[in-house]
Amino acid sequence: IRERIFQALIKRYTADQEEALVKIDALLKGEVVPGHYALTEDIDNLLAKVADATEKMATLRHFYGTN
């Protein structure tokens, strides 16, 4: 069960990263709703989500993983 929990968490963090990166790509390419002006704030918040997920994965692997 430990390995399944470990893998579920890795998948969750990877999905969180990918979702944020897709949104950043859309913002940078101008694929947003017209009148959207908080681009830098939104990208900053999304980058924080990417960094948070990356840190969580690294911490999980450091203390509990063999991967």
Steps between C-alpha positions, in 0.01 A plus 500: 500500500791734570612493136146568378469801729842623391407467131161667554669801658760523223220492242309770688801730514585434135142582399511820706821602320363421156175686560684811611747481210218466246334809644829693490547400135149621418561831674832553323350417161213742552238226518305670776169675540510854357546761770715275714762733643651324800738292289813542709312436822331193356827362360672565833227307683518214251879483532457475876276196442764342277772566759281366781429177314869462411601549861242252624619235255863556596416480870292186453776331301770610745331363810281218371597403150736270331446669163 
